Amino acid sequence: LAKTTQPISMDSYEGQEVNITCSHNNIATNDYITWYQQFPSQGPRFIIQGYKTKVTNEVASLFIPADRKSSTLSLPRVSLSDTAVYYCLVGDPRLSGGYNKLIFGAGTRLAVHP
Amino acid sequence: DAGVTQSPTHLIKTRGQQVTLRCSPKSGHDTVSWYQQALGQGPQFIFQYYEEEERQRGNFPDRFSGHQFPNYSSELNVNALLLGDSALYLCASSPLGQGANEQYFGPGTRLTVT
C-alpha cells in the first residue's frame, strides 16, 4: 500500500480557499486517491475520490497531476464548520476481490479562524 | 435511511475485563470493518467481516475478535483489556466491491480502560 505524506496542520480564515497537498510517491497503477474528513468525536466522512486529473463535487475539488505522485484537496471558501482533520488515503478499491481496508495516516488538522 | 449505528456511546472498563461493542451497518451494506483510533492519531484497521467471516485483519492481537450476524450487524470483542486499549472504536460499512474506498463510519464507541 502506498504511503502518504501530508502537512500535520494548517490554519485558514473564513471565506478563503484551502488547498491541502498529499504526497504519494509510490502510488500503484490501480490505486485511487481518497480523502476523508473527521470532526472531533465523530467517525471519518468520505469527501472525494479520484484517479487522475480533476474531480469536483459539491464539497471539494481534487487535483491530481499526470504523474499522480501527489494530489491536492481544495476546499472553496471555508467556514468555521470546516475545522476538522483531513485524511489522504491511497489504495485499490478492487483489491482482494473488493475487500479493502483503509490505511489512515495522521491526517492534516485544519483550523479555520473567524 | 439510518446510517451506521454503534452502541454503546461510551464505556468504562477495568484492566483485565472483557468488552463487547456493537455495530449496525448502513442499510444495503453487507461488509463491516472495525477501526481503533487512539487520541490524536488516525484510525487503525482491526478487521473486516463479510458473509459472517473475517476477511482481512490488521496488526492486532488475538484478544481482539469479532462476529458478523446474518443481518450484517457485527460485534467487536476485546478480552483481557489493557490501558492501551483506551480509544475510539469505529465501525464502517460498505457494499462489497463497490468503491470500497468509500466506507461509511459510525460515530464510534469511546472505550476508557482504568
PDB file of N, CA and C in Angstrom, chain A residues 32-34 36 38 41-46 49 87 90-106 109, chain B residues 31 33 35 37 40-45 48 50 55-58 88 90 96-97 99-108 110:
ATOM      1  N   TYR A  32      -6.424   4.381  -6.316  1.00  0.00           N
ATOM      2  CA  TYR A  32      -7.209   5.603  -6.322  1.00  0.00           C
ATOM      3  C   TYR A  32      -6.806   6.449  -5.118  1.00  0.00           C
ATOM      4  N   ILE A  33      -7.098   7.734  -5.188  1.00  0.00           N
ATOM      5  CA  ILE A  33      -6.809   8.657  -4.094  1.00  0.00           C
ATOM      6  C   ILE A  33      -8.130   9.085  -3.481  1.00  0.00           C
ATOM      7  N   THR A  34      -8.213   8.946  -2.176  1.00  0.00           N
ATOM      8  CA  THR A  34      -9.459   9.227  -1.475  1.00  0.00           C
ATOM      9  C   THR A  34      -9.185  10.141  -0.285  1.00  0.00           C
ATOM     10  N   TYR A  36     -10.855  11.782   3.313  1.00  0.00           N
ATOM     11  CA  TYR A  36     -11.869  11.719   4.346  1.00  0.00           C
ATOM     12  C   TYR A  36     -11.728  12.931   5.258  1.00  0.00           C
ATOM     13  N   GLN A  38     -12.792  14.306   9.243  1.00  0.00           N
ATOM     14  CA  GLN A  38     -13.243  13.840  10.550  1.00  0.00           C
ATOM     15  C   GLN A  38     -13.354  14.997  11.523  1.00  0.00           C
ATOM     16  N   SER A  41     -14.777  13.575  17.852  1.00  0.00           N
ATOM     17  CA  SER A  41     -15.729  12.611  18.411  1.00  0.00           C
ATOM     18  C   SER A  41     -16.737  12.099  17.379  1.00  0.00           C
ATOM     19  N   GLN A  42     -16.350  12.105  16.128  1.00  0.00           N
ATOM     20  CA  GLN A  42     -17.178  11.524  15.074  1.00  0.00           C
ATOM     21  C   GLN A  42     -16.325  10.613  14.205  1.00  0.00           C
ATOM     22  N   GLY A  43     -16.980   9.742  13.448  1.00  0.00           N
ATOM     23  CA  GLY A  43     -16.261   8.913  12.516  1.00  0.00           C
ATOM     24  C   GLY A  43     -15.882   9.692  11.268  1.00  0.00           C
ATOM     25  N   PRO A  44     -14.862   9.251  10.545  1.00  0.00           N
ATOM     26  CA  PRO A  44     -14.478   9.928   9.300  1.00  0.00           C
ATOM     27  C   PRO A  44     -15.612   9.896   8.288  1.00  0.00           C
ATOM     28  N   ARG A  45     -15.620  10.905   7.422  1.00  0.00           N
ATOM     29  CA  ARG A  45     -16.650  11.001   6.387  1.00  0.00           C
ATOM     30  C   ARG A  45     -15.979  11.126   5.038  1.00  0.00           C
ATOM     31  N   PHE A  46     -16.396  10.298   4.094  1.00  0.00           N
ATOM     32  CA  PHE A  46     -15.852  10.342   2.735  1.00  0.00           C
ATOM     33  C   PHE A  46     -16.137  11.707   2.110  1.00  0.00           C
ATOM     34  N   GLN A  49     -13.057  11.208  -4.172  1.00  0.00           N
ATOM     35  CA  GLN A  49     -12.137  10.188  -4.653  1.00  0.00           C
ATOM     36  C   GLN A  49     -11.829  10.447  -6.117  1.00  0.00           C
ATOM     37  N   TYR A  87      -7.880  13.445   5.976  1.00  0.00           N
ATOM     38  CA  TYR A  87      -7.004  12.316   5.708  1.00  0.00           C
ATOM     39  C   TYR A  87      -6.939  12.032   4.208  1.00  0.00           C
ATOM     40  N   VAL A  90      -4.568   6.240  -0.106  1.00  0.00           N
ATOM     41  CA  VAL A  90      -4.298   5.719  -1.447  1.00  0.00           C
ATOM     42  C   VAL A  90      -4.479   4.206  -1.423  1.00  0.00           C
ATOM     43  N   GLY A  91      -5.228   3.673  -2.357  1.00  0.00           N
ATOM     44  CA  GLY A  91      -5.428   2.232  -2.404  1.00  0.00           C
ATOM     45  C   GLY A  91      -6.262   1.823  -3.594  1.00  0.00           C
ATOM     46  N   ASP A  92      -6.276   0.528  -3.824  1.00  0.00           N
ATOM     47  CA  ASP A  92      -7.018  -0.032  -4.941  1.00  0.00           C
ATOM     48  C   ASP A  92      -8.348  -0.554  -4.426  1.00  0.00           C
ATOM     49  N   PRO A  93      -9.462   0.066  -4.783  1.00  0.00           N
ATOM     50  CA  PRO A  93     -10.757  -0.382  -4.270  1.00  0.00           C
ATOM     51  C   PRO A  93     -11.139  -1.770  -4.719  1.00  0.00           C
ATOM     52  N   ARG A  94     -10.414  -2.293  -5.706  1.00  0.00           N
ATOM     53  CA  ARG A  94     -10.748  -3.626  -6.196  1.00  0.00           C
ATOM     54  C   ARG A  94      -9.826  -4.683  -5.604  1.00  0.00           C
ATOM     55  N   LEU A  95      -8.985  -4.282  -4.648  1.00  0.00           N
ATOM     56  CA  LEU A  95      -8.008  -5.202  -4.085  1.00  0.00           C
ATOM     57  C   LEU A  95      -8.704  -6.348  -3.384  1.00  0.00           C
ATOM     58  N   SER A  96      -8.143  -7.499  -3.486  1.00  0.00           N
ATOM     59  CA  SER A  96      -8.617  -8.692  -2.787  1.00  0.00           C
ATOM     60  C   SER A  96     -10.094  -8.932  -3.019  1.00  0.00           C
ATOM     61  N   GLY A  97     -10.525  -8.832  -4.239  1.00  0.00           N
ATOM     62  CA  GLY A  97     -11.906  -9.125  -4.560  1.00  0.00           C
ATOM     63  C   GLY A  97     -12.888  -8.139  -3.998  1.00  0.00           C
ATOM     64  N   GLY A  98     -12.431  -6.979  -3.681  1.00  0.00           N
ATOM     65  CA  GLY A  98     -13.361  -5.970  -3.183  1.00  0.00           C
ATOM     66  C   GLY A  98     -13.199  -5.689  -1.709  1.00  0.00           C
ATOM     67  N   TYR A  99     -12.576  -6.605  -1.004  1.00  0.00           N
ATOM     68  CA  TYR A  99     -12.366  -6.338   0.422  1.00  0.00           C
ATOM     69  C   TYR A  99     -11.221  -5.352   0.540  1.00  0.00           C
ATOM     70  N   ASN A 100     -11.479  -4.242   1.149  1.00  0.00           N
ATOM     71  CA  ASN A 100     -10.432  -3.235   1.195  1.00  0.00           C
ATOM     72  C   ASN A 100     -10.368  -2.580   2.550  1.00  0.00           C
ATOM     73  N   LYS A 101      -9.209  -2.596   3.157  1.00  0.00           N
ATOM     74  CA  LYS A 101      -9.040  -1.899   4.424  1.00  0.00           C
ATOM     75  C   LYS A 101      -8.465  -0.525   4.126  1.00  0.00           C
ATOM     76  N   LEU A 102      -8.894   0.434   4.881  1.00  0.00           N
ATOM     77  CA  LEU A 102      -8.412   1.795   4.723  1.00  0.00           C
ATOM     78  C   LEU A 102      -7.202   2.006   5.615  1.00  0.00           C
ATOM     79  N   ILE A 103      -6.141   2.566   5.049  1.00  0.00           N
ATOM     80  CA  ILE A 103      -4.933   2.857   5.806  1.00  0.00           C
ATOM     81  C   ILE A 103      -4.856   4.366   6.013  1.00  0.00           C
ATOM     82  N   PHE A 104      -5.087   4.769   7.241  1.00  0.00           N
ATOM     83  CA  PHE A 104      -5.072   6.188   7.584  1.00  0.00           C
ATOM     84  C   PHE A 104      -3.704   6.583   8.123  1.00  0.00           C
ATOM     85  N   GLY A 105      -3.249   7.781   7.742  1.00  0.00           N
ATOM     86  CA  GLY A 105      -2.095   8.378   8.378  1.00  0.00           C
ATOM     87  C   GLY A 105      -2.579   9.257   9.518  1.00  0.00           C
ATOM     88  N   ALA A 106      -1.755  10.221   9.880  1.00  0.00           N
ATOM     89  CA  ALA A 106      -2.109  11.113  10.989  1.00  0.00           C
ATOM     90  C   ALA A 106      -3.039  12.226  10.545  1.00  0.00           C
ATOM     91  N   ARG A 109      -4.626  18.588  10.355  1.00  0.00           N
ATOM     92  CA  ARG A 109      -5.588  19.299  11.202  1.00  0.00           C
ATOM     93  C   ARG A 109      -5.773  20.711  10.665  1.00  0.00           C
TER      94      ARG A 109
ATOM     95  N   THR B  31     -20.756  -5.401   4.232  1.00  0.00           N
ATOM     96  CA  THR B  31     -19.379  -5.540   4.704  1.00  0.00           C
ATOM     97  C   THR B  31     -19.141  -4.573   5.849  1.00  0.00           C
ATOM     98  N   SER B  33     -16.305  -3.169   8.762  1.00  0.00           N
ATOM     99  CA  SER B  33     -14.918  -3.073   9.205  1.00  0.00           C
ATOM    100  C   SER B  33     -14.861  -2.380  10.554  1.00  0.00           C
ATOM    101  N   TYR B  35     -12.261  -0.251  13.295  1.00  0.00           N
ATOM    102  CA  TYR B  35     -11.038   0.520  13.411  1.00  0.00           C
ATOM    103  C   TYR B  35     -10.879   0.980  14.856  1.00  0.00           C
ATOM    104  N   GLN B  37      -9.064   4.043  17.052  1.00  0.00           N
ATOM    105  CA  GLN B  37      -8.455   5.358  16.907  1.00  0.00           C
ATOM    106  C   GLN B  37      -8.024   5.882  18.258  1.00  0.00           C
ATOM    107  N   GLY B  40      -5.550  11.628  18.959  1.00  0.00           N
ATOM    108  CA  GLY B  40      -4.567  12.345  18.162  1.00  0.00           C
ATOM    109  C   GLY B  40      -3.995  11.576  16.986  1.00  0.00           C
ATOM    110  N   GLN B  41      -4.483  10.374  16.766  1.00  0.00           N
ATOM    111  CA  GLN B  41      -3.980   9.548  15.677  1.00  0.00           C
ATOM    112  C   GLN B  41      -5.087   9.213  14.692  1.00  0.00           C
ATOM    113  N   GLY B  42      -4.689   8.713  13.530  1.00  0.00           N
ATOM    114  CA  GLY B  42      -5.670   8.265  12.560  1.00  0.00           C
ATOM    115  C   GLY B  42      -6.204   6.891  12.935  1.00  0.00           C
ATOM    116  N   PRO B  43      -7.353   6.524  12.403  1.00  0.00           N
ATOM    117  CA  PRO B  43      -7.906   5.195  12.684  1.00  0.00           C
ATOM    118  C   PRO B  43      -6.988   4.088  12.183  1.00  0.00           C
ATOM    119  N   GLN B  44      -6.911   3.012  12.949  1.00  0.00           N
ATOM    120  CA  GLN B  44      -6.105   1.857  12.572  1.00  0.00           C
ATOM    121  C   GLN B  44      -7.040   0.671  12.337  1.00  0.00           C
ATOM    122  N   PHE B  45      -6.869   0.001  11.207  1.00  0.00           N
ATOM    123  CA  PHE B  45      -7.732  -1.104  10.807  1.00  0.00           C
ATOM    124  C   PHE B  45      -7.544  -2.310  11.722  1.00  0.00           C
ATOM    125  N   GLN B  48     -12.121  -6.946   9.127  1.00  0.00           N
ATOM    126  CA  GLN B  48     -13.262  -6.727   8.250  1.00  0.00           C
ATOM    127  C   GLN B  48     -14.054  -8.022   8.126  1.00  0.00           C
ATOM    128  N   TYR B  50     -17.321 -10.099   6.179  1.00  0.00           N
ATOM    129  CA  TYR B  50     -18.253 -10.234   5.062  1.00  0.00           C
ATOM    130  C   TYR B  50     -18.771 -11.658   5.063  1.00  0.00           C
ATOM    131  N   ARG B  55     -12.485 -11.458   6.854  1.00  0.00           N
ATOM    132  CA  ARG B  55     -11.852 -11.488   5.534  1.00  0.00           C
ATOM    133  C   ARG B  55     -10.460 -10.886   5.536  1.00  0.00           C
ATOM    134  N   GLN B  56     -10.267  -9.871   6.349  1.00  0.00           N
ATOM    135  CA  GLN B  56      -8.947  -9.246   6.450  1.00  0.00           C
ATOM    136  C   GLN B  56      -8.728  -8.876   7.910  1.00  0.00           C
ATOM    137  N   ARG B  57      -7.463  -8.830   8.309  1.00  0.00           N
ATOM    138  CA  ARG B  57      -7.149  -8.479   9.677  1.00  0.00           C
ATOM    139  C   ARG B  57      -5.927  -7.578   9.701  1.00  0.00           C
ATOM    140  N   GLY B  58      -5.968  -6.583  10.538  1.00  0.00           N
ATOM    141  CA  GLY B  58      -4.826  -5.709  10.733  1.00  0.00           C
ATOM    142  C   GLY B  58      -3.893  -6.276  11.783  1.00  0.00           C
ATOM    143  N   LEU B  88     -11.132   5.351  20.672  1.00  0.00           N
ATOM    144  CA  LEU B  88     -12.429   5.423  19.999  1.00  0.00           C
ATOM    145  C   LEU B  88     -12.484   4.252  19.017  1.00  0.00           C
ATOM    146  N   LEU B  90     -14.288   2.544  15.968  1.00  0.00           N
ATOM    147  CA  LEU B  90     -15.150   2.934  14.858  1.00  0.00           C
ATOM    148  C   LEU B  90     -15.558   1.721  14.037  1.00  0.00           C
ATOM    149  N   LEU B  96     -19.999  -4.570  -0.761  1.00  0.00           N
ATOM    150  CA  LEU B  96     -18.830  -5.279  -1.252  1.00  0.00           C
ATOM    151  C   LEU B  96     -18.535  -4.929  -2.699  1.00  0.00           C
ATOM    152  N   GLY B  97     -17.294  -4.604  -2.962  1.00  0.00           N
ATOM    153  CA  GLY B  97     -16.810  -4.429  -4.322  1.00  0.00           C
ATOM    154  C   GLY B  97     -17.258  -3.177  -5.018  1.00  0.00           C
ATOM    155  N   GLY B  99     -16.690   0.549  -5.024  1.00  0.00           N
ATOM    156  CA  GLY B  99     -15.993   1.711  -4.482  1.00  0.00           C
ATOM    157  C   GLY B  99     -15.621   1.499  -3.036  1.00  0.00           C
ATOM    158  N   ALA B 100     -14.946   0.402  -2.793  1.00  0.00           N
ATOM    159  CA  ALA B 100     -14.676   0.018  -1.411  1.00  0.00           C
ATOM    160  C   ALA B 100     -13.871   1.058  -0.653  1.00  0.00           C
ATOM    161  N   ASN B 101     -13.242   1.986  -1.367  1.00  0.00           N
ATOM    162  CA  ASN B 101     -12.559   3.057  -0.660  1.00  0.00           C
ATOM    163  C   ASN B 101     -13.542   3.997   0.013  1.00  0.00           C
ATOM    164  N   GLU B 102     -14.808   3.943  -0.376  1.00  0.00           N
ATOM    165  CA  GLU B 102     -15.814   4.783   0.260  1.00  0.00           C
ATOM    166  C   GLU B 102     -16.536   3.956   1.305  1.00  0.00           C
ATOM    167  N   GLN B 103     -16.149   4.139   2.527  1.00  0.00           N
ATOM    168  CA  GLN B 103     -16.785   3.452   3.634  1.00  0.00           C
ATOM    169  C   GLN B 103     -17.527   4.466   4.493  1.00  0.00           C
ATOM    170  N   TYR B 104     -18.623   4.017   5.061  1.00  0.00           N
ATOM    171  CA  TYR B 104     -19.449   4.870   5.891  1.00  0.00           C
ATOM    172  C   TYR B 104     -19.190   4.521   7.354  1.00  0.00           C
ATOM    173  N   PHE B 105     -18.778   5.521   8.117  1.00  0.00           N
ATOM    174  CA  PHE B 105     -18.399   5.301   9.503  1.00  0.00           C
ATOM    175  C   PHE B 105     -19.534   5.666  10.456  1.00  0.00           C
ATOM    176  N   GLY B 106     -19.575   4.931  11.545  1.00  0.00           N
ATOM    177  CA  GLY B 106     -20.464   5.281  12.635  1.00  0.00           C
ATOM    178  C   GLY B 106     -19.804   6.314  13.537  1.00  0.00           C
ATOM    179  N   PRO B 107     -20.528   6.753  14.564  1.00  0.00           N
ATOM    180  CA  PRO B 107     -19.996   7.785  15.458  1.00  0.00           C
ATOM    181  C   PRO B 107     -18.935   7.259  16.418  1.00  0.00           C
ATOM    182  N   GLY B 108     -18.847   5.944  16.540  1.00  0.00           N
ATOM    183  CA  GLY B 108     -17.829   5.358  17.396  1.00  0.00           C
ATOM    184  C   GLY B 108     -18.288   5.079  18.813  1.00  0.00           C
ATOM    185  N   ARG B 110     -16.528   5.239  22.559  1.00  0.00           N
ATOM    186  CA  ARG B 110     -15.358   5.683  23.316  1.00  0.00           C
ATOM    187  C   ARG B 110     -15.144   4.735  24.476  1.00  0.00           C
TER     188      ARG B 110
END
